[in-house]
C-alpha cells in the first residue's frame, strides 16, 4: 500500500469533521489547534513569531496581574462580594442607596402653574418623575397625539395673550399628565414647538405649530386653564378623546357678549376715561360717541382684511375729530378730555404687560416681538390723532397743551369712573361674568392708591403708577390662585385707569403745534408710565409667589442664573 493510500482514510476522517450538522462558526478546524504550553510560557507564534495570544477574552486578567485571594473568599466577580479596594473605615462620603436617590417632592395643594414653572426652571436631570399614574391607554402613550394636543392648548393660550412662561408651563403640564416627562416646550411670538425623547438612545420626536391669529377672549382662556387643571389633577382622569372634545367645544363656543355690547362698552370706557381727566357730562357723551364711531370703523376695516395698524389708525380719528369740532364750535368743554378718553380705549395695555413680563422672565425674543407689536399699534394711534390735530390747527382750532395742569381733583367721581372703566374693559376682553366684579373692585383700588400717592402725597406720577400697578398684580395673582385660573382676567382690565392717555395726547398735540421738544418730553413720560405699569404688575405677581408656597421643597430657582456676562 502506498503512502498516498495510507493517507486517504485520514483525509476522509478529516472531512468528516466538516459534517453539516456542526453549525458553530467558532469550532476550530482540525490541524489548527494551538498546543497549550506551561503556565507563564508564551503561546506558540506563527512562522515569524507574530500571532494572537491564546487568551482572547477582553475581560480576562492579564498574566502577571493575578492577586491571591484568601481561602474561603468568593471570587472577585461575585455580585455579593466587596471590591478589593473597599474599606469600611475609609468608605466614600456619598453613595447610591439601595432605594435610589430621593426625588424632589412637589406639594399638590398649589396651582399647577407653580409646580410646572418650578420644574421648568430645573435642569432636565433633576426633574422628578411624574408622581401620579399616567393617563394612558394600553400599549403606552400615543406620543404624536399627545404632542398635538399640547400644541393646540399652547396655541390657544398664546393667542389669548398669555405670557410665554405660563404657556410653556401649561404645555409641560399636559405632557406630564400623559406620562411624557422628558419633553421640552419652546415658545416664541408666532411659533410653538415641543420635543420629546423617549430615552437616551432613541431619537426625539418633535412637533411645531404656528400661531397666525390672535384674539382677546378671556372666557376661552379660562376654559383652557380649567382643562389643564383637570389634566394635572391626579384624581381626575381625562382621556385624549375627552381633551380633544373639550378643545373643540372651546373653539365652537361663541363670545359671551354680542357685538352691540362690545361697541357700547367701548363708548362707556372712553366716557369714563374722560371723567378721570376732568370731563363733565357733555365730555362723557362726546367721548363715548367718538369711541363708538371709531370702534365701528375699525370693525369695517377688519372685515375688509386691513392689517391692525390701519384699524388703530382709523379708530383714533373720530374722537380727535369730535374734540376739534367742539373747539371750532366754541363749545365750553374740555376738548382735550374728549380726545384723551378716546385714546384710553385704544392703548394696547394687554400686549404691553405681556411683552414686559416676557422680558423680565427671560423670553427676550418673544418680548421684543410683543413690544414691537405695541410700537406699531402706538404709531397707528399717533398717526390717526396727528392727522386730525394738523387739520384742526389749519382750521384755526385753539387747543391748549397746558390744559392738563388744570385737572380737577374729584376723588369720588374719579374712583367711580375708574371702576366703570375697568368694568367696560373687562367686557371688551370677553371675560367671564364671574370675574367682572373682582376686576372692577381691583381697578377701583388701583386708582385709589394712585390718587392717594400722587394727588394727596405729591409723589411722582411714575412712582405712583408703579405702586398702584404692583397692587393690581398682587391682588390679581391672589385671586387667580384662589380660583386656580389665569391671572390675566384679574389684572389686565384693572390697569385700564392707569394707562397714559393724557400724556400721550398732550405729547402729540405739542408736536402738531411745532413744539417738538415739549412733545417728546410728554411722550417720554407716557413711555415711562407704560413701563411702570408693566413692571409693577409683574413685580406684584412675583411678590405674591415669594411669600406663598410655590410647590417645591427647595427655594425657587431664578429664571436665569447669569448676570449678563
XYZ file of C-alpha atoms in Angstrom:
565
model
C 0.000 0.000 0.000
C 1.370 3.298 -0.996
C 1.868 6.259 1.255
C -0.976 8.097 -0.513
C -3.343 5.223 0.133
C -2.400 5.260 3.802
C -3.308 8.946 3.963
C -6.669 8.566 2.240
C -8.679 7.271 5.201
C -7.247 10.061 7.329
C -8.421 12.689 4.848
C -11.862 11.112 4.754
C -11.904 11.162 8.524
C -10.807 14.742 8.457
C -13.512 15.598 6.002
C -15.957 14.001 8.407
C -15.213 16.734 10.859
C -16.849 19.214 8.482
C -20.173 17.479 8.776
C -23.017 19.955 8.054
C -24.510 19.086 11.466
C -21.662 21.044 13.037
C -23.040 24.600 12.721
C -20.885 26.524 15.182
C -18.711 29.050 13.394
C -16.429 29.152 16.428
C -15.309 25.500 16.075
C -11.572 25.203 15.477
C -10.773 23.270 12.282
C -8.548 20.209 12.729
C -4.904 20.885 12.387
C -5.193 24.426 13.714
C -5.434 23.593 17.400
C -2.980 25.599 19.455
C -0.973 23.460 21.849
C -1.127 24.634 25.422
C 2.191 25.407 26.980
C 3.155 25.550 30.600
C 1.745 28.318 32.756
C 3.634 31.517 32.225
C 5.035 30.429 28.883
C 4.162 32.323 25.787
C 1.777 30.784 23.316
C 3.213 29.474 20.068
C 3.620 32.049 17.422
C 3.352 31.836 13.725
C 6.212 31.173 11.436
C 7.652 34.593 12.166
C 6.714 34.776 15.776
C 3.654 37.041 15.362
C 0.283 35.595 16.167
C -2.651 36.004 18.509
C -2.451 35.161 22.140
C -4.327 32.147 23.359
C -6.339 34.372 25.694
C -8.900 36.171 23.541
C -11.402 37.462 26.161
C -11.098 41.154 26.895
C -12.366 40.540 30.420
C -9.592 38.078 31.342
C -6.947 39.269 33.790
C -3.568 39.579 32.030
C -0.822 37.250 33.158
C 1.264 38.604 35.965
C -1.595 40.640 37.485
C -3.264 37.807 39.349
C -3.937 38.688 43.008
C -4.044 35.935 45.554
C -7.345 35.756 47.412
C -7.779 34.418 50.935
C -9.094 30.947 51.368
C -12.860 30.702 51.538
C -13.403 34.057 49.888
C -15.680 34.356 46.946
C -14.308 35.202 43.567
C -13.861 38.843 42.567
C -16.619 38.597 40.009
C -19.327 37.699 42.508
C -22.098 40.262 42.824
C -22.241 39.685 46.583
C -18.551 40.191 47.365
C -16.984 43.525 48.312
C -14.430 45.030 45.937
C -10.759 44.681 46.927
C -10.404 48.447 47.205
C -13.343 48.910 49.601
C -12.651 49.642 53.242
C -15.294 50.164 55.911
C -13.122 52.726 57.706
C -12.477 54.761 54.593
C -15.848 54.483 52.911
C -16.689 57.113 50.283
C -18.751 60.049 51.615
C -21.579 59.613 49.099
C -23.083 56.500 47.635
C -26.247 55.469 45.896
C -28.645 53.898 48.428
C -30.465 50.688 47.623
C -33.763 52.515 47.156
C -32.224 55.123 44.825
C -31.833 58.875 45.116
C -34.645 60.787 46.863
C -36.761 62.704 44.389
C -37.821 66.332 44.705
C -41.279 66.327 46.254
C -43.782 68.864 44.945
C -46.735 69.791 47.087
C -50.070 69.074 45.469
C -52.145 71.789 47.113
C -50.799 74.600 44.923
C -51.776 75.591 41.376
C -50.244 73.580 38.578
C -48.678 76.774 37.166
C -46.298 76.997 40.119
C -45.392 73.315 40.085
C -44.715 73.262 36.362
C -42.817 76.560 36.457
C -40.611 75.169 39.234
C -39.748 72.077 37.190
C -39.158 74.052 34.014
C -36.522 76.059 35.870
C -34.758 72.872 36.997
C -32.100 71.111 34.923
C -33.552 68.181 32.990
C -31.598 65.628 35.042
C -33.049 66.933 38.329
C -36.726 66.971 37.370
C -38.797 64.462 39.329
C -40.633 61.729 37.505
C -44.437 62.007 37.228
C -45.932 61.073 40.578
C -49.490 60.182 39.529
C -50.038 57.216 37.239
C -50.009 58.381 33.619
C -53.376 58.749 31.921
C -52.521 56.474 29.028
C -54.181 53.613 27.309
C -52.738 50.156 26.941
C -49.542 49.947 24.932
C -48.122 53.267 26.147
C -48.921 56.879 25.327
C -49.801 57.919 21.808
C -46.864 60.313 21.564
C -47.843 62.153 18.331
C -51.387 62.763 19.555
C -50.237 63.952 22.984
C -47.810 66.391 21.364
C -50.533 67.631 19.009
C -52.923 68.188 21.926
C -50.177 70.044 23.789
C -49.509 72.341 20.844
C -53.198 73.113 20.369
C -53.567 74.072 24.028
C -50.441 76.224 23.841
C -51.770 77.916 20.701
C -55.000 78.976 22.420
C -53.090 80.336 25.413
C -50.525 82.259 23.356
C -53.193 83.663 21.027
C -55.172 84.817 24.064
C -52.274 86.948 25.324
C -50.786 84.648 27.961
C -47.107 85.092 28.824
C -44.543 82.772 27.254
C -43.500 81.247 30.588
C -47.086 80.382 31.513
C -47.644 78.865 28.066
C -44.570 76.664 28.492
C -45.739 75.646 31.962
C -49.154 74.623 30.574
C -47.594 72.628 27.736
C -45.256 70.884 30.169
C -48.195 70.055 32.452
C -50.169 68.463 29.600
C -47.227 66.272 28.569
C -46.507 65.122 32.121
C -50.151 64.305 32.735
C -49.928 61.714 29.959
C -46.582 60.304 31.071
C -44.238 62.213 28.750
C -41.845 63.642 31.307
C -38.744 64.073 29.097
C -40.198 66.863 26.989
C -39.004 70.384 26.250
C -41.524 73.035 25.109
C -40.345 76.158 23.331
C -42.474 79.281 22.814
C -41.827 82.280 20.604
C -44.155 85.014 19.420
C -45.647 83.089 16.495
C -44.171 79.583 16.771
C -44.735 76.769 19.265
C -42.597 73.651 19.295
C -42.128 70.707 21.618
C -39.615 67.868 21.650
C -39.960 64.530 23.445
C -37.151 61.994 23.827
C -38.321 58.522 24.933
C -34.864 57.547 26.197
C -31.227 58.499 25.877
C -30.682 56.077 22.982
C -33.843 56.854 20.990
C -34.392 59.669 18.553
C -36.502 62.595 19.832
C -39.967 63.317 18.452
C -40.505 66.982 17.605
C -43.671 68.834 16.557
C -44.427 72.505 15.957
C -47.394 74.781 15.309
C -47.691 78.342 14.046
C -49.950 80.933 15.693
C -51.469 83.012 12.892
C -54.497 84.634 14.529
C -54.797 86.353 17.887
C -57.916 87.334 19.736
C -58.973 88.707 23.095
C -61.315 86.134 24.589
C -60.545 85.586 28.249
C -63.537 83.249 28.608
C -61.831 80.796 26.276
C -58.559 81.388 28.122
C -60.200 80.449 31.428
C -61.673 77.301 29.847
C -58.228 76.224 28.645
C -56.792 76.763 32.133
C -59.613 74.677 33.574
C -58.787 71.849 31.144
C -55.091 71.933 32.057
C -56.025 71.946 35.736
C -58.147 68.810 35.236
C -55.315 67.124 33.352
C -52.848 67.954 36.137
C -55.122 66.643 38.878
C -54.054 63.073 39.784
C -57.607 62.244 40.872
C -59.177 63.319 37.570
C -58.686 61.037 34.583
C -59.224 62.822 31.272
C -58.585 60.766 28.164
C -57.154 62.099 24.936
C -60.524 61.870 23.228
C -62.189 63.825 26.018
C -59.491 66.513 25.858
C -59.935 66.896 22.090
C -63.707 67.107 22.545
C -63.389 69.888 25.123
C -60.962 71.784 22.897
C -63.412 71.564 20.006
C -66.182 72.962 22.229
C -63.955 75.889 23.220
C -63.342 76.770 19.585
C -67.016 76.468 18.637
C -68.362 78.473 21.565
C -69.444 81.976 20.702
C -68.213 85.012 22.563
C -70.133 85.756 25.778
C -71.042 89.308 24.685
C -72.651 90.334 21.375
C -71.235 92.992 19.085
C -73.521 95.792 20.206
C -72.482 95.222 23.832
C -68.821 95.480 22.844
C -69.429 98.723 20.968
C -71.353 100.180 23.912
C -68.591 99.102 26.294
C -66.034 100.884 24.126
C -68.048 104.096 24.350
C -68.543 103.832 28.117
C -64.832 103.174 28.570
C -63.931 106.355 26.685
C -66.521 108.346 28.638
C -65.231 107.069 31.979
C -61.662 107.906 30.959
C -62.705 111.447 30.055
C -64.180 111.883 33.548
C -60.871 110.765 35.065
C -59.083 113.699 33.414
C -61.659 116.327 34.410
C -64.527 115.964 31.919
C -68.188 116.621 32.623
C -71.386 115.077 31.272
C -71.074 116.706 27.822
C -67.497 115.480 27.547
C -68.616 111.998 28.652
C -71.210 111.800 25.882
C -68.866 113.234 23.225
C -66.053 110.830 24.107
C -68.466 107.889 24.110
C -69.823 108.770 20.657
C -66.326 109.211 19.236
C -65.126 105.887 20.644
C -68.165 104.014 19.306
C -67.681 105.519 15.832
C -64.012 104.535 15.933
C -64.915 101.014 17.003
C -67.365 100.583 14.126
C -64.840 101.929 11.612
C -62.207 99.526 12.946
C -64.634 96.604 12.565
C -65.331 97.711 8.993
C -61.593 97.762 8.214
C -61.145 94.352 9.809
C -63.926 92.959 7.638
C -62.106 94.289 4.572
C -58.920 92.495 5.601
C -56.835 95.561 6.512
C -53.976 94.996 8.999
C -54.377 96.042 12.617
C -52.113 99.038 12.098
C -54.733 100.686 9.874
C -57.531 99.609 12.186
C -55.927 101.514 15.071
C -55.243 104.484 12.799
C -58.885 104.718 11.726
C -60.239 104.125 15.242
C -58.188 107.034 16.646
C -59.596 109.589 14.209
C -63.277 110.025 15.307
C -62.566 111.011 18.970
C -59.956 113.535 17.827
C -62.318 114.848 15.152
C -65.152 115.332 17.670
C -62.846 117.142 20.103
C -61.670 119.506 17.371
C -65.259 120.069 16.195
C -66.302 121.096 19.714
C -63.377 123.527 19.846
C -64.241 125.033 16.460
C -67.881 125.346 17.560
C -66.760 127.317 20.657
C -68.465 124.840 22.978
C -67.285 125.391 26.514
C -65.940 121.888 27.127
C -62.536 120.350 27.559
C -61.746 119.050 24.096
C -58.558 117.512 25.434
C -60.623 115.286 27.742
C -62.666 114.052 24.762
C -59.563 113.098 22.793
C -57.862 111.573 25.841
C -60.898 109.410 26.560
C -60.821 108.071 23.018
C -57.145 107.197 23.381
C -57.785 105.193 26.558
C -59.964 102.798 24.596
C -57.153 102.129 22.094
C -53.926 101.930 24.090
C -52.658 98.292 23.942
C -52.171 97.719 27.657
C -52.616 93.947 27.390
C -49.832 93.476 24.848
C -47.579 95.884 26.747
C -47.860 93.988 30.036
C -47.317 90.638 28.318
C -44.252 91.938 26.457
C -42.565 93.331 29.559
C -43.426 90.179 31.512
C -41.740 88.006 28.869
C -38.648 90.185 29.012
C -38.455 90.015 32.805
C -38.800 86.216 32.785
C -36.046 85.676 30.206
C -38.022 85.234 26.947
C -36.286 88.057 25.134
C -37.227 87.121 21.566
C -40.925 86.949 22.415
C -40.666 90.125 24.487
C -39.024 92.007 21.626
C -41.724 90.846 19.216
C -44.547 91.845 21.563
C -43.057 95.268 22.253
C -42.547 95.789 18.528
C -46.231 94.989 18.041
C -47.120 97.541 20.729
C -44.949 100.116 18.973
C -46.755 99.577 15.664
C -50.147 99.944 17.338
C -48.982 103.091 19.098
C -47.647 104.543 15.861
C -51.002 103.859 14.231
C -52.766 105.749 17.032
C -50.257 108.598 16.751
C -50.753 108.936 13.002
C -54.548 108.949 13.294
C -54.597 111.600 16.037
C -51.915 113.729 14.379
C -53.854 113.844 11.120
C -56.869 115.252 12.938
C -54.783 117.658 15.045
C -52.990 119.037 11.995
C -56.326 119.504 10.303
C -57.698 121.287 13.373
C -54.678 123.588 13.629
C -55.050 124.506 9.962
C -58.744 125.278 10.521
C -57.927 127.570 13.435
C -58.778 125.371 16.399
C -57.111 126.676 19.560
C -56.089 123.605 21.526
C -54.221 124.270 24.770
C -51.278 121.922 25.507
C -51.189 123.102 29.139
C -54.796 122.126 29.866
C -53.650 119.080 31.832
C -52.348 121.395 34.559
C -55.909 122.284 35.473
C -57.248 118.777 36.085
C -59.680 118.993 38.992
C -59.456 116.561 41.853
C -62.778 114.804 42.376
C -61.982 111.636 44.366
C -65.441 110.076 44.463
C -66.186 110.791 40.809
C -62.780 109.553 39.736
C -62.997 106.338 41.761
C -66.414 105.641 40.262
C -65.121 106.414 36.773
C -62.114 104.112 37.284
C -64.388 101.254 38.330
C -66.630 101.838 35.301
C -63.547 101.902 33.080
C -62.333 98.568 34.480
C -65.809 97.071 34.096
C -66.107 98.031 30.434
C -62.516 96.982 29.761
C -63.353 93.522 31.160
C -66.337 93.300 28.803
C -64.142 94.223 25.831
C -61.728 91.451 26.830
C -64.610 88.928 26.762
C -64.135 87.943 30.392
C -66.380 85.578 32.287
C -69.196 87.280 34.138
C -67.977 85.783 37.415
C -64.686 87.717 37.166
C -66.094 91.124 36.205
C -66.938 92.194 39.767
C -63.495 91.258 41.122
C -61.601 93.105 38.395
C -63.874 96.146 38.814
C -63.012 96.364 42.501
C -59.344 95.820 41.692
C -59.419 98.780 39.277
C -61.008 100.988 41.915
C -58.323 100.031 44.440
C -55.607 100.773 41.880
C -56.891 104.303 41.214
C -57.348 104.921 44.935
C -53.707 104.041 45.577
C -52.567 106.194 42.661
C -54.691 109.167 43.739
C -53.575 108.933 47.367
C -49.912 108.900 46.377
C -49.958 111.407 43.514
C -52.673 113.945 44.385
C -52.626 113.749 48.182
C -48.985 112.816 48.730
C -47.435 114.761 45.866
C -45.357 111.775 44.735
C -44.156 111.436 41.156
C -46.793 110.028 38.781
C -44.377 107.358 37.555
C -43.706 106.068 41.082
C -47.389 106.284 41.981
C -48.333 104.347 38.846
C -45.739 101.655 39.573
C -47.022 101.122 43.120
C -50.662 101.057 42.007
C -49.822 98.563 39.261
C -47.978 96.439 41.824
C -51.133 96.324 43.936
C -53.074 95.241 40.843
C -50.576 92.445 40.146
C -50.580 91.306 43.766
C -54.367 91.155 44.100
C -54.732 89.647 40.630
C -52.307 86.857 41.447
C -54.040 86.134 44.748
C -57.444 85.992 43.048
C -56.112 83.685 40.337
C -54.609 81.382 42.973
C -57.922 81.284 44.809
C -59.687 80.149 41.633
C -56.787 78.164 40.126
C -57.045 80.221 36.921
C -55.025 82.648 34.838
C -54.098 85.998 36.378
C -54.743 87.963 33.177
C -58.517 88.384 33.667
C -57.873 89.909 37.094
C -55.041 92.272 36.132
C -55.385 93.445 32.525
C -58.677 95.294 32.906
C -57.698 96.690 36.319
C -54.742 98.620 34.867
C -57.044 100.496 32.474
C -57.359 103.604 34.675
C -53.560 103.845 34.904
C -52.860 103.908 31.148
C -51.036 107.089 29.992
C -53.761 108.523 27.782
C -53.390 112.188 28.742
C -49.583 112.181 28.465
C -49.867 110.631 25.011
C -52.410 113.198 23.825
C -50.509 116.249 25.053
C -47.303 114.967 23.514
C -48.998 114.571 20.140
C -50.646 117.985 20.463
C -47.316 119.688 21.161
C -45.770 118.031 18.106
C -48.725 119.138 15.976
C -48.122 122.739 17.119
C -44.401 122.555 16.212
C -43.283 122.239 19.826
C -41.258 119.117 19.232
C -39.160 119.283 22.398
C -42.171 119.542 24.692
C -43.928 116.823 22.724
C -41.011 114.425 23.056
C -40.837 115.105 26.787
C -44.530 114.263 27.172
C -44.241 111.126 25.023
C -41.224 110.026 27.067
C -43.332 110.434 30.190
C -46.041 108.303 28.583
C -43.470 105.586 27.817
C -42.180 105.739 31.404
C -45.724 105.369 32.742
C -46.351 102.404 30.455
C -43.161 100.659 31.616
C -44.039 101.416 35.243
C -47.419 99.729 34.749
C -45.932 96.617 33.186
C -43.082 96.267 35.684
C -45.402 96.965 38.634
C -47.863 94.266 37.558
C -45.086 91.712 37.141
C -43.433 92.681 40.426
C -46.708 92.337 42.296
C -47.166 88.838 40.878
C -43.620 87.858 41.855
C -44.104 89.203 45.379
C -47.228 87.089 45.805
C -45.259 83.993 44.749
C -42.363 84.967 47.005
C -44.407 84.824 50.198
C -46.523 81.825 49.260
C -45.531 78.221 48.837
C -44.720 77.540 45.222
C -44.798 73.760 45.270
C -41.191 72.820 45.840
C -39.226 71.724 48.846
C -36.330 73.795 47.595
C -36.049 77.511 47.156
C -37.390 78.794 43.896
C -34.875 78.815 41.087
C -34.448 82.027 39.163
C -35.343 82.188 35.504
C -31.714 82.908 34.643
C -28.611 82.299 36.726
C -26.265 84.608 34.854
C -25.659 88.294 35.451
C -25.468 89.201 31.809
C -21.857 88.247 31.121
